[in-house]
PDB file of C-alpha atoms in Angstrom:
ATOM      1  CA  UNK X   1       3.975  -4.112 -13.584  1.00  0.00           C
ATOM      2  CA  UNK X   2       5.183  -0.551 -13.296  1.00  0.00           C
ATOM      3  CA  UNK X   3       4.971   1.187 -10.706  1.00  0.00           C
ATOM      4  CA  UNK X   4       3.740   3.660 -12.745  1.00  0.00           C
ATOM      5  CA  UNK X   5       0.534   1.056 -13.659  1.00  0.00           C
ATOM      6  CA  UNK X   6       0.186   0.490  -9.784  1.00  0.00           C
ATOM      7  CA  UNK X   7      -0.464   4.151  -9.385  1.00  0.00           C
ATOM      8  CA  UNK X   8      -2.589   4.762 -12.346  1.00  0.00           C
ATOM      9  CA  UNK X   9      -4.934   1.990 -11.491  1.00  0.00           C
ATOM     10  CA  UNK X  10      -5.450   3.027  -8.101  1.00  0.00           C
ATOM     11  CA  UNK X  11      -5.497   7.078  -8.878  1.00  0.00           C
ATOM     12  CA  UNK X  12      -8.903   5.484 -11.021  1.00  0.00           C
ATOM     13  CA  UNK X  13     -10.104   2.831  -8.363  1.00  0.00           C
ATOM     14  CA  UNK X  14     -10.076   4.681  -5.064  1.00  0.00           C
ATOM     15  CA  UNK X  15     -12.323   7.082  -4.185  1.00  0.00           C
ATOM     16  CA  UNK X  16     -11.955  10.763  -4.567  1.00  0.00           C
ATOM     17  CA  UNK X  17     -11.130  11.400  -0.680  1.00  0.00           C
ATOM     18  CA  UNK X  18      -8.988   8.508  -0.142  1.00  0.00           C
ATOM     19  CA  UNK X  19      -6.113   8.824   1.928  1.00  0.00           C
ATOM     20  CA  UNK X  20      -3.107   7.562   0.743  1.00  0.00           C
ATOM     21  CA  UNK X  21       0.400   6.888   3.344  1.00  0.00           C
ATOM     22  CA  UNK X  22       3.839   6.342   1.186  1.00  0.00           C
ATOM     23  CA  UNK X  23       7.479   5.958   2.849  1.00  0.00           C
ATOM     24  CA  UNK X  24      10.024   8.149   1.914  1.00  0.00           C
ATOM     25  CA  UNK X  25      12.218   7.651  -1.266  1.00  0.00           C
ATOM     26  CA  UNK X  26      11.568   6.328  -4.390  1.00  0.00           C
ATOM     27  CA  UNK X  27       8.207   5.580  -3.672  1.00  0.00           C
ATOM     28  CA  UNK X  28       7.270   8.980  -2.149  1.00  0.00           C
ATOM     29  CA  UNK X  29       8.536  10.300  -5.776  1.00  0.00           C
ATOM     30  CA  UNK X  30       6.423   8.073  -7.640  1.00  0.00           C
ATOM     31  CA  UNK X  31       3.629   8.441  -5.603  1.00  0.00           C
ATOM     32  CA  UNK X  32       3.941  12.026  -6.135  1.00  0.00           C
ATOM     33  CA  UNK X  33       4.536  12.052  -9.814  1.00  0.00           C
ATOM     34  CA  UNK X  34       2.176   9.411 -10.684  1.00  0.00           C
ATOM     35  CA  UNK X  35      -1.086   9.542  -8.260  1.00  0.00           C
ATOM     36  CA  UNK X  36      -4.136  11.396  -9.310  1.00  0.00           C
ATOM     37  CA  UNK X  37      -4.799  13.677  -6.103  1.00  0.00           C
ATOM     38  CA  UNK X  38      -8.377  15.798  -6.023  1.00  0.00           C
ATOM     39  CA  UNK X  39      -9.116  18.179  -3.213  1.00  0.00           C
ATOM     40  CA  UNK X  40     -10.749  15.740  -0.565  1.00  0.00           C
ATOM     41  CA  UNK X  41      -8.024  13.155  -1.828  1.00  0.00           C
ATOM     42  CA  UNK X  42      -4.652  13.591   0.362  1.00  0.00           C
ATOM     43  CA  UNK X  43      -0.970  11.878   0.523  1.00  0.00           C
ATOM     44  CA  UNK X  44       0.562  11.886   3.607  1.00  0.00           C
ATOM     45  CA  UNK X  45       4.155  11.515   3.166  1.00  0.00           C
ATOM     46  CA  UNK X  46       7.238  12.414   5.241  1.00  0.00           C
ATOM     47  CA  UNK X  47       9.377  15.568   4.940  1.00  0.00           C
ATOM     48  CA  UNK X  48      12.561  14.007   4.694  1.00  0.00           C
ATOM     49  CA  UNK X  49      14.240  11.641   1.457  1.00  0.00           C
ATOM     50  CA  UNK X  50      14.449   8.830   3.205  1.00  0.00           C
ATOM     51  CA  UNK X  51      12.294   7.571   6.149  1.00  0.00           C
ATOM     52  CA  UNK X  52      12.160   3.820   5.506  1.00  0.00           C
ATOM     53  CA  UNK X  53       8.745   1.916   7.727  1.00  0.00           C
ATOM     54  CA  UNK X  54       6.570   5.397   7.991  1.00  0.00           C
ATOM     55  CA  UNK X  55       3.890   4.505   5.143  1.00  0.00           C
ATOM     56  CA  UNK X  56       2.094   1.788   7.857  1.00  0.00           C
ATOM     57  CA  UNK X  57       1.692   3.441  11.260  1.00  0.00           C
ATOM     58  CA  UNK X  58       0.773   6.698   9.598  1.00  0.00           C
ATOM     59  CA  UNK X  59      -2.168   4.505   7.943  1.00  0.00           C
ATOM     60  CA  UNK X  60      -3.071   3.073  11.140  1.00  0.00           C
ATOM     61  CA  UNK X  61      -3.169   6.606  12.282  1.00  0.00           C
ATOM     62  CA  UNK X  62      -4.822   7.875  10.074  1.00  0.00           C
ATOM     63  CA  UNK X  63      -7.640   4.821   9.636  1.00  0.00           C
ATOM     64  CA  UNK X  64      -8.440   5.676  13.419  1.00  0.00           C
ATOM     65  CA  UNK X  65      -8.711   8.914  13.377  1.00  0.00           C
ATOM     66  CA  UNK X  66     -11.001   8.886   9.998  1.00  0.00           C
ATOM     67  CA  UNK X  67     -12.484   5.519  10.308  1.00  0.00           C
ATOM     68  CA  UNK X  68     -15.192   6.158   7.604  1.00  0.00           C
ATOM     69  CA  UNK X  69     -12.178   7.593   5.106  1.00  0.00           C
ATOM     70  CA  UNK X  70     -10.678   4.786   2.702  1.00  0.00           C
ATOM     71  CA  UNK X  71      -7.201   4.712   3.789  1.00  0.00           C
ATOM     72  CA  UNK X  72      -4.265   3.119   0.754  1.00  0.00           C
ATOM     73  CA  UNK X  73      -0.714   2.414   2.344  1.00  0.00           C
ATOM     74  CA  UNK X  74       1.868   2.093  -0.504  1.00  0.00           C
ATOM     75  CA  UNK X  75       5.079   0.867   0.870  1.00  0.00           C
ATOM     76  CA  UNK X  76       8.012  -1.579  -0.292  1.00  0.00           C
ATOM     77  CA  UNK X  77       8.894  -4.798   1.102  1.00  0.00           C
ATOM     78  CA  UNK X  78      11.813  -3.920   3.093  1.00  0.00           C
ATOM     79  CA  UNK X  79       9.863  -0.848   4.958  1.00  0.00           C
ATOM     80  CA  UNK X  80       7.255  -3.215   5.873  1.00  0.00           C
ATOM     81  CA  UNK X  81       9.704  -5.488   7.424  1.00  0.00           C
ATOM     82  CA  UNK X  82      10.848  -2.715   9.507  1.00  0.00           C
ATOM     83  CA  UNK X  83       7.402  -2.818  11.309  1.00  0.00           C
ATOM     84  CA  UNK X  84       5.855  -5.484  10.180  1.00  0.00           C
ATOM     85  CA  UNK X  85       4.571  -6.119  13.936  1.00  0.00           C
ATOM     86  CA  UNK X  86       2.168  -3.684  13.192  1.00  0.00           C
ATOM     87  CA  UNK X  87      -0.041  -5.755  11.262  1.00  0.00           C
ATOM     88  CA  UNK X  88      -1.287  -7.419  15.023  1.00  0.00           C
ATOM     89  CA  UNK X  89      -2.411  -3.554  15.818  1.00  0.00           C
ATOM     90  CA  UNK X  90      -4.329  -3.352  11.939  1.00  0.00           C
ATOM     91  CA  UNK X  91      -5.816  -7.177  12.768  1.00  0.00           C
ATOM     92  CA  UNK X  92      -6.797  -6.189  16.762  1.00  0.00           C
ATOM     93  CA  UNK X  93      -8.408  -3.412  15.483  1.00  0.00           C
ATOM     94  CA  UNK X  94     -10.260  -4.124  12.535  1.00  0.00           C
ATOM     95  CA  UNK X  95      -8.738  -1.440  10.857  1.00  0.00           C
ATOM     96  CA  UNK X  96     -10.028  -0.811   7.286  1.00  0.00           C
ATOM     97  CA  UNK X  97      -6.647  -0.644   5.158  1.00  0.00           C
ATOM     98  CA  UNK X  98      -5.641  -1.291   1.886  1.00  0.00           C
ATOM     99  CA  UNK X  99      -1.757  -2.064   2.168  1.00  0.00           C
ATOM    100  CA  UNK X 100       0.124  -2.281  -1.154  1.00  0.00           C
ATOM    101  CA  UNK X 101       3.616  -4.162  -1.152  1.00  0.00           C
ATOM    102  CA  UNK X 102       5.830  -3.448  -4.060  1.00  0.00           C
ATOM    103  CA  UNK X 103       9.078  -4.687  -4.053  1.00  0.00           C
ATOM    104  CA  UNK X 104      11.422  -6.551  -6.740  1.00  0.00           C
ATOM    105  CA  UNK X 105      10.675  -9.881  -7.819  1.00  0.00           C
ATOM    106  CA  UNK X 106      13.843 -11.256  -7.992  1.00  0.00           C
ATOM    107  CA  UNK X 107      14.477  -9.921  -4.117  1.00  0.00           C
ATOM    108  CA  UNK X 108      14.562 -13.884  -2.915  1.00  0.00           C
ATOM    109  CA  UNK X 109      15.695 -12.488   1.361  1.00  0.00           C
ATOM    110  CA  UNK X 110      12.271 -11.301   1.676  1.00  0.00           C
ATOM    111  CA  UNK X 111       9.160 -13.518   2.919  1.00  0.00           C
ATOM    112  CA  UNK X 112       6.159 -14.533   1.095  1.00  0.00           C
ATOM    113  CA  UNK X 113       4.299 -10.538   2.438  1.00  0.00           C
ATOM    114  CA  UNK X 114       0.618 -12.550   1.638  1.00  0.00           C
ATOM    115  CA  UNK X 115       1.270 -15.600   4.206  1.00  0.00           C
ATOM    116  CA  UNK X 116       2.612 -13.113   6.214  1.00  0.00           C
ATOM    117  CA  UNK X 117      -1.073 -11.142   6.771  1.00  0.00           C
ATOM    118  CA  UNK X 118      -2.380 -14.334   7.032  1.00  0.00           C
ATOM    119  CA  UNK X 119      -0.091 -14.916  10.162  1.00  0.00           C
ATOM    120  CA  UNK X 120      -1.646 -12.087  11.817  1.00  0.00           C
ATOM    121  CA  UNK X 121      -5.120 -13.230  11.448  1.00  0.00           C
ATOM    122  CA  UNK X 122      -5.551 -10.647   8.057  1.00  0.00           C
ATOM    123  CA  UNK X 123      -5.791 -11.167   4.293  1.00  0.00           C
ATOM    124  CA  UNK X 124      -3.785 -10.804   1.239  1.00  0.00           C
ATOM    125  CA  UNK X 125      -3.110 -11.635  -2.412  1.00  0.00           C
ATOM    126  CA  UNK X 126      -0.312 -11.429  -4.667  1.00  0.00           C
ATOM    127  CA  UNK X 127      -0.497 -10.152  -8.502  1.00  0.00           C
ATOM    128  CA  UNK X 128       2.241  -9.866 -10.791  1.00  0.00           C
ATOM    129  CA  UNK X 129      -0.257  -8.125 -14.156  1.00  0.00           C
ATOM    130  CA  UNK X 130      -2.928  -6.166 -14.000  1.00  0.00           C
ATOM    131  CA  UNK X 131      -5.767  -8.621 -13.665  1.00  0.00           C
ATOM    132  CA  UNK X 132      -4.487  -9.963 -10.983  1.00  0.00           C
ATOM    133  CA  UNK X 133      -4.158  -6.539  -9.466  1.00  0.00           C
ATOM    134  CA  UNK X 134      -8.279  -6.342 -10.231  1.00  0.00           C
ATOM    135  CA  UNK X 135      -9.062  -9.112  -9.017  1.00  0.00           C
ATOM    136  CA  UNK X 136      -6.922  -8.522  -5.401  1.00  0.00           C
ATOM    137  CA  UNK X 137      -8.548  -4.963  -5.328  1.00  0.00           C
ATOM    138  CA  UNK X 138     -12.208  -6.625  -5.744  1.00  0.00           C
ATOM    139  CA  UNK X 139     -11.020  -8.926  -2.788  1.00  0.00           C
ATOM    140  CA  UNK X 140      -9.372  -5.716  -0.911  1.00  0.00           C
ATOM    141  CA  UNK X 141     -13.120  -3.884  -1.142  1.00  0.00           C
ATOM    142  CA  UNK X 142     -14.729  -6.652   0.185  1.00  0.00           C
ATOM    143  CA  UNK X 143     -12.568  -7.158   2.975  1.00  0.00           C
ATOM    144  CA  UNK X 144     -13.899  -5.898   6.671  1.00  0.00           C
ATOM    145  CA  UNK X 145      -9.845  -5.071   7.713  1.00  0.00           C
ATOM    146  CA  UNK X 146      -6.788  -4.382   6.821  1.00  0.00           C
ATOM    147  CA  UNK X 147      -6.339  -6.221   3.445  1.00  0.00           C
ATOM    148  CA  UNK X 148      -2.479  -6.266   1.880  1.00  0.00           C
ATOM    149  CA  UNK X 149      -1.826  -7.287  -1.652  1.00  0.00           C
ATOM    150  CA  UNK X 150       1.721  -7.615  -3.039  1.00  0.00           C
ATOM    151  CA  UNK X 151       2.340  -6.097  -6.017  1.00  0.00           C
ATOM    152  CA  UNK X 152       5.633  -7.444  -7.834  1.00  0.00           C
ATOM    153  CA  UNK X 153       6.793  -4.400  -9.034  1.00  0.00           C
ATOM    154  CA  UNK X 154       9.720  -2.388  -7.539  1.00  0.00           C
ATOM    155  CA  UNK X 155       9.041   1.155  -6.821  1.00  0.00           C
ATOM    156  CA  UNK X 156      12.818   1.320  -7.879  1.00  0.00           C
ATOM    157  CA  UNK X 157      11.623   0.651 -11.748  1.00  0.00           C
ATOM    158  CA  UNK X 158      11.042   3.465 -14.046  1.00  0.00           C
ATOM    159  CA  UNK X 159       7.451   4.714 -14.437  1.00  0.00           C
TER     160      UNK X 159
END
């Protein structure tokens, strides 16, 4: 998967005032170039390049101040790492997130992001196509908390 694919599918997925949190970088740029934003919809993003780890406590932010607002976190594998503690604040509170992990498949240093949500008392899937992405968004709506799914695509990839 492309990035590019990522976006698309959840630009027609989410609903039209969904919130969406990116880190800085690459995957600010594609979030930017690739995400379908409507009026209620908003990205919140940071003002500098490069702000590795800001995509997940701005979610958490922003899930409790607009707890009724569906809140998307896109961030890579090595910005979640950054923070990854986090996820005990998302499981503690029940927060209502959908957390996308894109990184590079061949990146073999990082840990399996799934098992790791499951550590933390939360729940997560991994999808390397499309379908799979479906089927891990159909899980991700059903979920009552913070739900991550891994997608194995690097926001590094062209669109």
């Amino acid at each position: 998967m492309l990035p590019g694919e990522v976006l698309q599918f959840l630009s027609e997925r989410s609903p039209r005032d969904a919130l969406f949190t990116v880190d800085g970088g690459l995957s600010a740029l594609h979030a930017q170039t690739n995400l379908s934003l409507h009026p209620q919809r908003r990205l919140l993003t940071t003002i500098r390049w490069i702000t590795p780890g800001y995509a997940l406590p701005a979610a958490i932010g922003a899930a409790m101040a607009g707890p009724d607002r569906s809140i998307l976190c896109l961030t890579s594998g090595r910005s979640l790492l950054m923070n990854a503690q986090e996820l005990a604040v998302c499981a503690l509170r029940q927060l209502p997130i959908v957390l996308f992990v894109a990184g590079h498949p061949e990146d073999r240093s990082r840990p399996d992001f799934p098992r790791l949500a499951e550590a933390y008392g939360l729940q997560g899937a991994s999808c390397s196509n499309l379908e799979e992405l479906n089927v891990a968004w159909g899980q991700a709506e059903a979920a009552r908390t913070t739900f991550l799914i891994e997608c194995k695509a690097g926001w590094g990839a062209q669109s």
